[in-house]
Short mmCIF file of C-alpha atoms in Angstrom, two decimals:
data_model
loop_
_atom_site.label_atom_id
_atom_site.label_comp_id
_atom_site.label_asym_id
_atom_site.label_seq_id
_atom_site.Cartn_x
_atom_site.Cartn_y
_atom_site.Cartn_z
CA UNK A 782 0.03 -0.09 -0.11
CA UNK A 783 2.57 2.65 1.11
CA UNK A 784 4.76 2.00 -2.27
CA UNK A 785 1.41 2.30 -4.41
CA UNK A 786 0.97 5.62 -2.79
CA UNK A 787 4.75 6.61 -3.17
CA UNK A 788 4.23 5.85 -7.01
CA UNK A 789 1.11 7.99 -6.98
CA UNK A 790 3.07 10.67 -5.51
CA UNK A 791 5.80 10.48 -8.07
CA UNK A 792 3.03 10.65 -10.84
CA UNK A 793 1.59 13.62 -9.20
CA UNK A 794 5.03 15.52 -9.11
CA UNK A 795 5.22 15.28 -12.76
CA UNK A 796 1.40 16.48 -13.36
CA UNK A 797 2.66 19.24 -10.80
CA UNK A 798 5.31 20.35 -12.76
CA UNK A 799 3.39 20.54 -15.65
CA UNK A 800 0.46 21.97 -14.32
CA UNK A 801 2.12 24.90 -12.50
CA UNK A 802 3.19 26.50 -15.76
CA UNK A 803 -0.54 26.02 -16.82
CA UNK A 804 -2.14 27.36 -13.83
CA UNK A 805 0.05 30.58 -14.06
CA UNK A 806 -0.47 31.34 -17.89
CA UNK A 807 -3.97 30.40 -17.87
CA UNK A 808 -5.02 32.03 -14.68
CA UNK A 809 -2.90 35.09 -14.75
CA UNK A 810 -3.13 35.74 -18.85
CA UNK A 811 -6.25 33.82 -19.93
CA UNK A 812 -4.00 32.07 -22.40
CA UNK A 813 -4.87 28.21 -23.00
CA UNK A 814 -1.32 27.20 -24.09
CA UNK A 815 -1.65 23.99 -26.12
CA UNK A 816 2.15 23.99 -26.82
CA UNK A 817 2.75 23.48 -22.89
CA UNK A 818 3.09 19.73 -23.80
CA UNK A 819 5.84 20.43 -26.19
CA UNK A 820 7.71 22.16 -23.78
CA UNK A 821 7.68 18.33 -21.70
CA UNK A 822 8.86 17.03 -24.97
CA UNK A 823 11.77 19.35 -25.51
CA UNK A 824 12.75 18.87 -22.13
CA UNK A 825 12.73 15.17 -22.57
CA UNK A 826 14.84 15.64 -25.94
CA UNK A 827 17.24 18.02 -23.91
CA UNK A 828 17.74 15.02 -21.79
CA UNK A 829 18.24 12.70 -24.59
CA UNK A 830 20.40 15.05 -26.58
CA UNK A 831 22.57 16.39 -23.85
CA UNK A 832 23.76 12.63 -22.69
CA UNK A 833 24.49 11.73 -26.48
CA UNK A 834 26.12 14.83 -27.65
CA UNK A 835 27.68 16.58 -24.50
CA UNK A 836 28.18 13.47 -22.71
CA UNK A 837 26.41 15.41 -20.05
CA UNK A 838 25.39 14.08 -16.66
CA UNK A 839 21.28 13.57 -16.35
CA UNK A 840 21.28 16.24 -13.57
CA UNK A 841 23.04 18.78 -15.63
CA UNK A 842 20.25 18.21 -18.10
CA UNK A 843 17.68 19.64 -15.31
CA UNK A 844 19.02 23.21 -15.82
CA UNK A 845 19.90 23.00 -19.29
CA UNK A 846 16.29 21.81 -20.11
CA UNK A 847 14.98 24.58 -17.85
CA UNK A 848 16.75 27.22 -19.91
CA UNK A 849 16.05 25.76 -23.30
CA UNK A 850 12.27 25.46 -22.68
CA UNK A 851 12.07 28.93 -21.03
CA UNK A 852 13.88 30.65 -23.94
CA UNK A 853 11.22 28.74 -26.33
CA UNK A 854 8.40 29.94 -24.08
CA UNK A 855 9.85 33.40 -24.36
CA UNK A 856 10.09 33.29 -28.11
CA UNK A 857 6.37 31.79 -28.42
CA UNK A 858 5.13 34.49 -26.01
CA UNK A 859 6.70 37.31 -27.94
CA UNK A 860 5.68 36.29 -31.35
CA UNK A 861 2.47 34.66 -31.11
CA UNK A 862 0.67 34.84 -27.61
CA UNK A 863 1.59 38.60 -26.94
CA UNK A 864 -0.73 39.48 -29.73
CA UNK A 865 -3.69 37.15 -28.92
CA UNK A 866 -4.49 38.41 -25.41
CA UNK A 867 -8.05 38.36 -24.51
CA UNK A 868 -8.78 36.34 -27.19
CA UNK A 869 -9.00 32.86 -25.67
CA UNK A 870 -10.13 30.67 -28.40
CA UNK A 871 -7.44 32.15 -30.87
CA UNK A 872 -4.72 31.44 -28.26
CA UNK A 873 -6.11 27.67 -28.14
CA UNK A 874 -5.80 27.31 -31.91
CA UNK A 875 -2.68 29.56 -32.53
CA UNK A 876 -0.50 27.36 -29.89
CA UNK A 877 -2.06 24.07 -31.09
CA UNK A 878 -0.41 25.00 -34.69
CA UNK A 879 2.48 25.73 -32.44
CA UNK A 880 2.83 22.46 -31.12
CA UNK A 881 2.14 20.69 -34.34
CA UNK A 882 5.10 22.84 -35.51
CA UNK A 883 7.72 22.00 -32.92
CA UNK A 884 6.64 18.11 -32.92
CA UNK A 885 7.05 17.98 -36.82
CA UNK A 886 10.33 19.93 -36.34
CA UNK A 887 11.60 17.11 -34.02
CA UNK A 888 10.44 14.39 -36.14
CA UNK A 889 11.98 15.71 -39.36
CA UNK A 890 15.13 16.61 -37.40
CA UNK A 891 14.50 20.31 -37.96
CA UNK A 892 14.29 19.58 -41.86
CA UNK A 893 17.70 17.99 -42.17
CA UNK A 894 16.17 14.52 -43.05
CA UNK A 895 15.47 16.34 -46.39
CA UNK A 896 19.19 16.43 -47.04
CA UNK A 897 19.83 13.07 -45.82
CA UNK A 898 21.43 14.33 -42.57
CA UNK A 899 20.48 12.62 -39.45
CA UNK A 900 21.19 13.97 -35.97
CA UNK A 901 21.62 11.17 -33.34
CA UNK A 902 18.57 11.64 -30.80
CA UNK A 903 16.40 13.26 -33.07
CA UNK A 904 13.97 12.16 -35.64
CA UNK A 905 10.41 10.08 -35.34
CA UNK A 906 11.95 6.89 -33.32
CA UNK A 907 11.87 6.20 -29.61
CA UNK A 908 14.67 7.57 -27.73
CA UNK A 909 15.99 6.45 -23.95
CA UNK A 910 17.78 8.09 -21.50
CA UNK A 911 19.65 6.22 -18.86
CA UNK A 912 19.18 7.28 -15.39
CA UNK A 913 22.60 7.53 -13.58
CA UNK A 914 23.18 4.50 -11.40
CA UNK A 915 23.19 6.21 -8.16
CA UNK A 916 19.74 7.22 -8.91
CA UNK A 917 18.41 3.60 -9.92
CA UNK A 918 17.74 0.77 -7.22
CA UNK A 919 16.21 1.40 -3.99
CA UNK A 920 16.69 3.23 -0.95
CA UNK A 921 15.39 1.63 2.60
CA UNK A 922 14.33 4.20 5.11
CA UNK A 923 12.91 2.96 8.39
CA UNK A 924 12.39 -0.25 7.20
CA UNK A 925 10.29 1.05 3.93
CA UNK A 926 11.78 0.49 0.40
CA UNK A 927 11.79 3.67 -1.96
CA UNK A 928 12.42 3.68 -5.50
CA UNK A 929 15.51 5.86 -5.89
CA UNK A 930 14.41 7.51 -9.02
CA UNK A 931 10.88 8.14 -7.68
CA UNK A 932 12.18 9.67 -4.69
CA UNK A 933 14.47 11.88 -6.95
CA UNK A 934 11.42 13.01 -8.57
CA UNK A 935 9.40 14.08 -5.67
CA UNK A 936 12.42 15.59 -4.09
CA UNK A 937 13.07 17.73 -7.58
CA UNK A 938 9.30 18.95 -7.42
CA UNK A 939 9.18 19.72 -3.71
CA UNK A 940 12.34 22.03 -4.42
CA UNK A 941 10.64 23.44 -7.52
CA UNK A 942 7.50 24.18 -6.05
CA UNK A 943 9.03 25.68 -2.98
CA UNK A 944 11.01 27.90 -5.41
CA UNK A 945 7.74 29.13 -7.09
CA UNK A 946 6.12 29.41 -3.91
CA UNK A 947 9.13 31.73 -2.85
CA UNK A 948 8.80 33.79 -6.04
CA UNK A 949 5.08 34.12 -5.84
CA UNK A 950 4.71 35.15 -2.29
CA UNK A 951 7.98 36.65 -1.38
CA UNK A 952 9.32 38.77 -4.01
CA UNK A 953 8.38 41.66 -5.71
CA UNK A 954 7.99 40.16 -9.01
CA UNK A 955 5.70 37.46 -7.50
CA UNK A 956 3.22 40.48 -6.08
CA UNK A 957 3.33 41.68 -9.53
CA UNK A 958 1.96 38.15 -10.84
CA UNK A 959 -0.42 37.75 -8.35
CA UNK A 960 -2.03 41.19 -8.69
CA UNK A 961 -2.37 40.45 -12.39
CA UNK A 962 -3.92 37.20 -11.58
CA UNK A 963 -6.49 39.02 -9.66
CA UNK A 964 -6.79 42.23 -11.75
CA UNK A 965 -4.66 43.04 -14.61
CA UNK A 966 -6.38 46.25 -15.40
CA UNK A 967 -5.95 47.72 -11.98
CA UNK A 968 -2.28 46.03 -12.04
CA UNK A 969 -1.48 48.15 -14.80
CA UNK A 970 -2.99 51.35 -13.19
CA UNK A 971 -0.61 50.69 -10.49
CA UNK A 972 2.47 50.90 -12.55
CA UNK A 973 2.99 47.12 -13.38
CA UNK A 974 4.44 46.49 -16.75
CA UNK A 975 1.73 43.43 -17.55
CA UNK A 976 3.12 42.68 -20.76
CA UNK A 977 6.86 42.16 -19.41
CA UNK A 978 5.71 40.33 -16.40
CA UNK A 979 3.58 38.07 -18.42
CA UNK A 980 6.33 37.40 -20.67
CA UNK A 981 8.52 36.41 -17.90
CA UNK A 982 6.02 34.62 -16.36
CA UNK A 983 5.19 32.55 -19.42
CA UNK A 984 8.95 31.59 -19.80
CA UNK A 985 9.06 30.24 -16.24
CA UNK A 986 6.14 28.00 -16.76
CA UNK A 987 7.70 26.76 -19.99
CA UNK A 988 10.73 26.26 -17.92
CA UNK A 989 9.05 24.21 -15.29
CA UNK A 990 7.44 21.97 -17.84
CA UNK A 991 10.78 21.55 -19.42
CA UNK A 992 12.09 19.98 -16.32
CA UNK A 993 9.04 17.61 -16.03
CA UNK A 994 10.16 16.40 -19.62
CA UNK A 995 13.82 15.46 -18.24
CA UNK A 996 11.91 13.77 -15.11
CA UNK A 997 9.83 11.72 -17.42
CA UNK A 998 12.70 10.91 -20.05
CA UNK A 999 13.79 8.86 -16.70
CA UNK A 1000 11.27 6.37 -16.85
CA UNK A 1001 9.45 6.47 -19.96
CA UNK A 1002 10.21 6.38 -23.89
CA UNK A 1003 10.84 9.57 -25.49
CA UNK A 1004 9.24 10.46 -28.61
CA UNK A 1005 7.95 13.51 -30.75
CA UNK A 1006 4.07 13.19 -29.82
CA UNK A 1007 4.65 12.48 -26.03
CA UNK A 1008 3.44 16.13 -25.21
CA UNK A 1009 0.18 15.92 -26.40
CA UNK A 1010 -1.33 13.77 -23.38
CA UNK A 1011 0.61 15.72 -20.88
CA UNK A 1012 -1.14 19.05 -22.15
CA UNK A 1013 -4.29 17.33 -21.50
CA UNK A 1014 -3.21 16.22 -18.04
CA UNK A 1015 -2.13 19.51 -16.98
CA UNK A 1016 -5.50 20.98 -18.00
CA UNK A 1017 -7.31 18.63 -16.00
CA UNK A 1018 -5.40 19.32 -12.98
CA UNK A 1019 -5.76 23.22 -13.47
CA UNK A 1020 -9.66 22.93 -14.06
CA UNK A 1021 -9.87 20.29 -11.06
CA UNK A 1022 -7.81 22.48 -8.77
CA UNK A 1023 -9.67 25.91 -9.52
CA UNK A 1024 -8.27 28.45 -12.12
CA UNK A 1025 -5.99 30.78 -10.65
CA UNK A 1026 -5.26 28.89 -7.39
CA UNK A 1027 -1.61 27.45 -7.09
CA UNK A 1028 -2.84 25.75 -3.82
CA UNK A 1029 -5.44 23.93 -5.66
CA UNK A 1030 -3.41 23.20 -8.36
CA UNK A 1031 -1.01 21.49 -6.05
CA UNK A 1032 -3.76 19.53 -4.17
CA UNK A 1033 -5.52 18.49 -7.20
CA UNK A 1034 -2.31 16.94 -8.89
CA UNK A 1035 -1.96 15.09 -5.92
CA UNK A 1036 -5.38 13.75 -5.84
CA UNK A 1037 -5.46 12.91 -9.65
CA UNK A 1038 -1.85 11.45 -9.42
CA UNK A 1039 -2.82 9.10 -6.56
CA UNK A 1040 -6.21 7.87 -7.88
CA UNK A 1041 -4.15 6.95 -11.01
CA UNK A 1042 -1.69 5.13 -9.34
CA UNK A 1043 -4.09 3.39 -6.67
CA UNK A 1044 -6.45 2.30 -9.73
CA UNK A 1045 -3.59 1.15 -11.92
CA UNK A 1046 -2.25 -1.07 -9.02
CA UNK A 1047 -5.70 -2.79 -8.59
CA UNK A 1048 -6.48 -2.83 -12.27
CA UNK A 1049 -4.50 -1.50 -15.27
CA UNK A 1050 -3.39 1.76 -16.54
CA UNK A 1051 -6.35 2.11 -19.05
CA UNK A 1052 -8.92 1.85 -16.48
CA UNK A 1053 -7.02 4.25 -14.19
CA UNK A 1054 -6.88 6.85 -16.96
CA UNK A 1055 -10.75 6.23 -17.53
CA UNK A 1056 -11.31 6.65 -13.66
CA UNK A 1057 -9.14 9.94 -13.46
CA UNK A 1058 -11.46 11.22 -16.53
CA UNK A 1059 -14.29 10.32 -14.35
CA UNK A 1060 -13.44 11.92 -11.24
CA UNK A 1061 -12.65 15.36 -13.42
CA UNK A 1062 -16.15 15.30 -15.02
CA UNK A 1063 -17.77 14.73 -11.79
CA UNK A 1064 -15.83 17.87 -10.30
CA UNK A 1065 -16.50 20.04 -13.05
CA UNK A 1066 -20.12 19.12 -12.72
CA UNK A 1067 -20.67 19.56 -9.23
CA UNK A 1068 -18.06 22.24 -8.59
CA UNK A 1069 -17.80 24.25 -12.08
CA UNK A 1070 -14.91 26.58 -10.73
CA UNK A 1071 -13.04 23.84 -9.38
CA UNK A 1072 -12.36 22.46 -5.91
CA UNK A 1073 -10.23 25.36 -4.39
CA UNK A 1074 -11.59 28.33 -6.70
CA UNK A 1075 -11.05 31.76 -5.87
CA UNK A 1076 -13.89 33.60 -4.38
CA UNK A 1077 -14.00 36.93 -6.37
CA UNK A 1078 -16.10 39.73 -5.20
CA UNK B 593 -1.18 70.61 -15.63
CA UNK B 594 -3.13 68.01 -17.63
CA UNK B 595 -4.43 69.45 -21.07
CA UNK B 596 -6.80 67.12 -22.98
CA UNK B 597 -7.59 68.19 -26.56
CA UNK B 598 -10.29 66.24 -28.72
CA UNK B 599 -10.13 63.18 -26.93
CA UNK B 600 -12.27 60.33 -28.35
CA UNK B 601 -12.46 56.89 -26.87
CA UNK B 602 -14.14 53.58 -28.04
CA UNK B 603 -15.09 50.13 -26.62
CA UNK B 604 -15.50 48.10 -29.34
CA UNK B 605 -17.49 49.78 -32.09
CA UNK B 606 -19.07 52.00 -29.87
CA UNK B 607 -17.73 55.80 -29.81
CA UNK B 608 -18.17 56.52 -26.01
CA UNK B 609 -16.28 59.86 -25.56
CA UNK B 610 -16.76 62.15 -28.63
CA UNK B 611 -14.31 64.94 -28.85
CA UNK B 612 -13.60 66.15 -25.10
CA UNK B 613 -11.43 68.89 -24.59
CA UNK B 614 -10.63 70.08 -21.13
CA UNK B 615 -7.69 71.99 -19.33
CA UNK B 616 -7.06 70.69 -15.64
CA UNK B 617 -5.18 73.36 -13.54
CA UNK B 618 -2.41 72.32 -11.31
CA UNK B 619 -3.27 71.99 -7.47
CA UNK B 620 -6.95 72.30 -8.26
CA UNK B 621 -10.01 69.88 -7.79
CA UNK B 622 -12.04 69.57 -10.94
CA UNK B 623 -15.16 67.85 -10.73
CA UNK B 624 -16.90 65.79 -13.63
CA UNK B 625 -20.51 65.92 -13.46
CA UNK B 626 -23.66 64.47 -15.18
CA UNK B 627 -26.23 61.57 -15.36
CA UNK B 628 -25.32 58.11 -15.24
CA UNK B 629 -24.05 56.69 -18.57
CA UNK B 630 -22.59 60.21 -20.27
CA UNK B 631 -19.27 58.73 -19.91
CA UNK B 632 -17.67 60.00 -16.83
CA UNK B 633 -16.07 56.79 -15.89
CA UNK B 634 -15.06 56.23 -19.44
CA UNK B 635 -13.30 59.48 -19.26
CA UNK B 636 -11.24 58.69 -16.04
CA UNK B 637 -10.57 55.27 -17.77
CA UNK B 638 -9.64 56.96 -21.08
CA UNK B 639 -6.97 59.10 -19.05
CA UNK B 640 -5.45 55.94 -17.67
CA UNK B 641 -5.41 54.02 -21.42
CA UNK B 642 -7.95 51.52 -19.91
CA UNK B 643 -10.21 51.65 -22.94
CA UNK B 644 -10.43 49.77 -26.14
CA UNK B 645 -8.90 52.67 -28.45
CA UNK B 646 -8.77 56.07 -27.81
CA UNK B 647 -7.59 59.44 -30.11
CA UNK B 648 -6.72 62.65 -29.44
CA UNK B 649 -3.73 64.51 -27.06
CA UNK B 650 -3.00 64.07 -23.78
CA UNK B 651 -0.50 66.13 -22.07
CA UNK B 652 0.46 65.98 -18.49
CA UNK B 653 2.91 68.54 -17.17
CA UNK B 654 4.33 69.12 -20.92
CA UNK B 655 4.81 65.64 -21.16
CA UNK B 656 2.75 64.04 -24.17
CA UNK B 657 1.30 60.87 -22.75
CA UNK B 658 -1.22 60.34 -25.48
CA UNK B 659 0.11 57.06 -26.69
CA UNK B 660 1.62 55.84 -23.30
CA UNK B 661 0.41 52.31 -22.04
CA UNK B 662 -1.53 52.24 -19.02
CA UNK B 663 1.61 51.44 -16.77
CA UNK B 664 3.74 54.54 -18.35
CA UNK B 665 0.88 56.82 -17.27
CA UNK B 666 0.85 55.37 -13.66
CA UNK B 667 4.44 56.09 -13.80
CA UNK B 668 4.12 59.34 -15.34
CA UNK B 669 2.26 60.37 -12.17
CA UNK B 670 -1.43 59.68 -12.60
CA UNK B 671 -3.15 57.63 -9.89
CA UNK B 672 -6.58 55.88 -10.46
CA UNK B 673 -9.01 55.23 -7.91
CA UNK B 674 -11.75 52.96 -9.74
CA UNK B 675 -15.56 53.05 -9.11
CA UNK B 676 -16.13 50.02 -7.23
CA UNK B 677 -12.69 50.46 -5.63
CA UNK B 678 -11.17 47.31 -7.15
CA UNK B 679 -8.83 46.42 -4.39
CA UNK B 680 -7.51 42.83 -4.26
CA UNK B 681 -9.83 40.72 -1.83
CA UNK B 682 -7.13 38.15 -0.79
CA UNK B 683 -4.06 40.62 -0.58
CA UNK B 684 -3.56 41.92 3.00
CA UNK B 685 -4.01 45.71 3.47
CA UNK B 686 -0.39 46.56 3.31
CA UNK B 687 0.09 44.45 0.14
CA UNK B 688 -2.68 46.18 -1.55
CA UNK B 689 -1.22 49.57 -0.57
CA UNK B 690 2.35 48.52 -1.70
CA UNK B 691 0.87 47.43 -5.05
CA UNK B 692 0.63 51.01 -5.81
CA UNK B 693 4.19 51.60 -5.30
CA UNK B 694 5.10 49.95 -8.62
CA UNK B 695 4.52 53.40 -10.17
CA UNK B 696 7.02 55.02 -8.06
CA UNK B 697 9.77 56.77 -9.69
CA UNK B 698 12.19 55.24 -7.02
CA UNK B 699 10.45 51.81 -7.09
CA UNK B 700 10.89 51.57 -3.27
CA UNK B 701 8.22 49.65 -1.55
CA UNK B 702 7.00 51.95 1.33
CA UNK B 703 3.78 52.97 2.66
CA UNK B 704 3.48 56.60 2.43
CA UNK B 705 3.27 58.63 6.12
CA UNK B 706 0.50 60.27 4.69
CA UNK B 707 -1.53 57.22 4.77
CA UNK B 708 -1.09 56.84 8.60
CA UNK B 709 -2.25 60.32 9.09
CA UNK B 710 -5.59 60.28 6.53
CA UNK B 711 -6.66 56.73 7.46
CA UNK B 712 -5.23 55.47 10.75
CA UNK B 713 -7.64 52.37 10.54
CA UNK B 714 -5.60 51.18 7.62
CA UNK B 715 -2.45 51.02 9.58
CA UNK B 716 -3.86 49.45 12.49
CA UNK B 717 -4.96 46.62 10.25
CA UNK B 718 -2.03 46.18 8.13
CA UNK B 719 -2.36 42.31 7.88
CA UNK B 720 -6.18 42.05 7.33
CA UNK B 721 -7.37 40.79 4.14
CA UNK B 722 -8.49 43.61 1.81
CA UNK B 723 -11.74 41.81 1.23
CA UNK B 724 -12.46 41.81 4.78
CA UNK B 725 -12.96 45.52 5.02
CA UNK B 726 -15.99 47.27 5.02
CA UNK B 727 -17.22 49.31 1.64
CA UNK B 728 -15.77 52.58 3.12
CA UNK B 729 -12.56 51.18 4.32
CA UNK B 730 -12.00 49.62 0.91
CA UNK B 731 -12.50 52.84 -0.61
CA UNK B 732 -9.77 54.33 1.80
CA UNK B 733 -7.66 51.37 0.86
CA UNK B 734 -7.96 52.28 -2.72
CA UNK B 735 -7.11 56.06 -2.23
CA UNK B 736 -4.11 54.76 -0.01
CA UNK B 737 -3.20 52.49 -2.88
CA UNK B 738 -3.23 55.56 -5.29
CA UNK B 739 -1.25 57.83 -2.78
CA UNK B 740 1.36 55.02 -2.77
CA UNK B 741 2.20 55.54 -6.72
CA UNK B 742 3.64 59.10 -5.51
CA UNK B 743 1.19 60.72 -8.02
CA UNK B 744 0.87 64.29 -9.45
CA UNK B 745 -2.28 63.76 -10.43
CA UNK B 746 -5.61 61.90 -8.72
CA UNK B 747 -8.22 60.43 -10.31
CA UNK B 748 -11.09 59.75 -8.23
CA UNK B 749 -14.33 58.00 -9.64
CA UNK B 750 -17.50 58.53 -7.32
CA UNK B 751 -15.65 57.93 -4.18
CA UNK B 752 -18.38 58.26 -1.79
CA UNK B 753 -21.14 56.12 -3.76
CA UNK B 754 -22.45 53.22 -1.56
CA UNK B 755 -20.50 54.22 1.76
CA UNK B 756 -21.74 54.41 5.25
CA UNK B 757 -22.23 58.17 6.17
CA UNK B 758 -19.48 58.13 8.80
CA UNK B 759 -16.93 57.11 6.46
CA UNK B 760 -18.36 59.57 3.56
CA UNK B 761 -17.22 62.39 5.87
CA UNK B 762 -13.72 61.03 6.61
CA UNK B 763 -13.32 60.40 2.90
CA UNK B 764 -14.39 64.18 2.03
CA UNK B 765 -12.20 65.37 4.40
CA UNK B 766 -9.28 63.46 3.23
CA UNK B 767 -9.67 64.61 -0.56
CA UNK B 768 -9.96 68.32 0.70
CA UNK B 769 -6.89 68.03 2.90
CA UNK B 770 -4.87 66.20 -0.05
CA UNK B 771 -5.86 69.25 -2.06
CA UNK B 772 -5.53 72.07 0.23
CA UNK B 773 -2.64 71.08 2.05
CA UNK B 774 -0.57 68.90 -0.24
CA UNK B 775 -1.38 70.88 -3.32
CA UNK B 776 -2.30 67.53 -5.17
CA UNK B 777 -4.37 68.18 -8.35
CA UNK B 778 -7.52 65.93 -8.34
CA UNK B 779 -10.17 64.87 -11.18
CA UNK B 780 -13.38 64.19 -9.36
CA UNK B 781 -16.38 62.24 -10.72
CA UNK B 782 -19.09 62.96 -8.28
CA UNK B 783 -22.82 62.78 -8.17
CA UNK B 784 -23.14 64.82 -4.91
CA UNK B 785 -23.70 68.18 -5.92
CA UNK B 786 -22.97 69.69 -2.49
CA UNK B 787 -20.06 68.29 -2.01
CA UNK B 788 -18.67 68.96 -5.63
CA UNK B 789 -19.77 72.48 -4.91
CA UNK B 790 -18.02 72.77 -1.67
CA UNK B 791 -14.67 71.01 -2.56
CA UNK B 792 -14.08 71.90 -6.32
CA UNK B 793 -12.46 74.57 -7.92
CA UNK B 794 -13.92 73.60 -11.51
CA UNK B 795 -16.38 71.69 -13.15
CA UNK B 796 -17.22 69.97 -16.30
CA UNK B 797 -20.73 68.76 -17.04
CA UNK B 798 -21.14 65.92 -19.52
CA UNK B 799 -24.01 64.69 -21.68
CA UNK B 800 -23.86 61.75 -24.19
CA UNK B 801 -20.21 61.67 -24.27
CA UNK B 802 -19.45 65.38 -24.58
CA UNK B 803 -18.56 68.08 -22.14
CA UNK B 804 -21.64 70.64 -22.43
CA UNK B 805 -20.52 73.25 -19.86
CA UNK B 806 -17.56 73.79 -17.94
CA UNK B 807 -15.88 76.53 -16.01
CA UNK B 808 -15.10 77.75 -12.35
CA UNK B 809 -17.29 76.14 -9.66
CA UNK B 810 -19.48 79.64 -9.15
CA UNK B 811 -20.76 78.98 -12.82
CA UNK B 812 -22.22 75.97 -11.74
CA UNK B 813 -25.59 77.34 -11.57
CA UNK B 814 -28.79 75.49 -10.23
CA UNK B 815 -30.28 75.86 -13.75
CA UNK B 816 -27.31 73.93 -15.27
CA UNK B 817 -27.65 71.18 -12.67
CA UNK B 818 -31.25 71.17 -13.17
CA UNK B 819 -30.99 70.67 -16.93
CA UNK B 820 -28.10 68.28 -17.00
CA UNK B 821 -28.27 66.23 -14.06
CA UNK B 822 -32.20 65.69 -12.78
CA UNK B 823 -33.50 62.49 -13.83
#
């Protein structure tokens, strides 16, 4: 039982890293970013490529992936999303297009396949990342066996969630982000440069998704379409938790991850996913604003 | 102080403000009067660049801010206290006030001493959530937030609407004091003619998105009030 809950926690951790970025961009900017899943995918490919080409340590891939995906996020915000604020459905379509572009770019190795050039680690095939030996195996604490890698995922997520919380609630940048989430017009009237803060927030959220990608690459195969399901999972977490509530996002990723793990152990992954969907539908039916929605005026 | 020429403002396709021209003198209170729906609130929003689109010239202290964005106007020295206050309910009183300090030139995050003098209740309740305050206290909070921006010009949109009488008096005194003692320029949207007459130096009467009469406050005759404000 305990190890099931532990596996659930590690699933929740990945969900949380993906959903935190979505919670902020959706909550603060009213942007549905369908390309968020591709940030997970890019993060995973950064892990693949950096181990092949840089011989880099798995741990080193985490900061590299954060920086690379944050830059991707910044470029997407600057080029496309910025022009679509206040147009929810247009952001959905446009970012969906971007996600397809990114998937194909990876599949076609940025077009180099047409010239007969192949880059190891890219292309339509499946990729694998080997987790360093010190993260494999089990650790036993107080008579309980922990899978080392899953413990590592939970640890990284805890650290990044704490960092995000710190930025949001203890820094001047965080006050600006929270003010924009609650009332963007009044935030601007108080001298906050909403566009600039939004761009940086978007980049930060993308960076978190990139780290989630590195984590996933350690226990799942990496392929160009892997982001598509992640963005759906991410939005389910955000909607269940309540849009605009960071606390709700944390709890609902825990809830959905655990439900997934508990049902999957008893039956199988497919049924577990169906149950998760049913729970989300139930929540939306009875609490349309999510479990921990922000109570406005 | 603030010079407005041929200001037009739009929400989507609807043309709300139609060719407003107004000189707001420094150190004075100018009241914007008129019935509901004549564009008074839109006028203040347009000054903050919060409508969809606007044309015309707005010059603040010789600085042309016609094409400046909202946050740039706030940093140029215009502070806005909106109708309905729009404080952030789950921010503490202190956080709400400090929100204004992002417009300060020196970017220092401090609560001005003035706030403590004008509204002691706020300082005594720094750590309460803004949403727990009464309507009148929230109005004081919104004014305190505006003062934290270190403004040259204060825009007040019906600061006494829907507020308990005890606090109305306190807020009226604060507005007059800000102007008389500290020389702050104020544009006040007001329905209460008695207070507008008592506090302000100039007025502008609005009707259907235009200014139909303006001048020094003695020129605000009962006849004008009757013609443009009686429902």
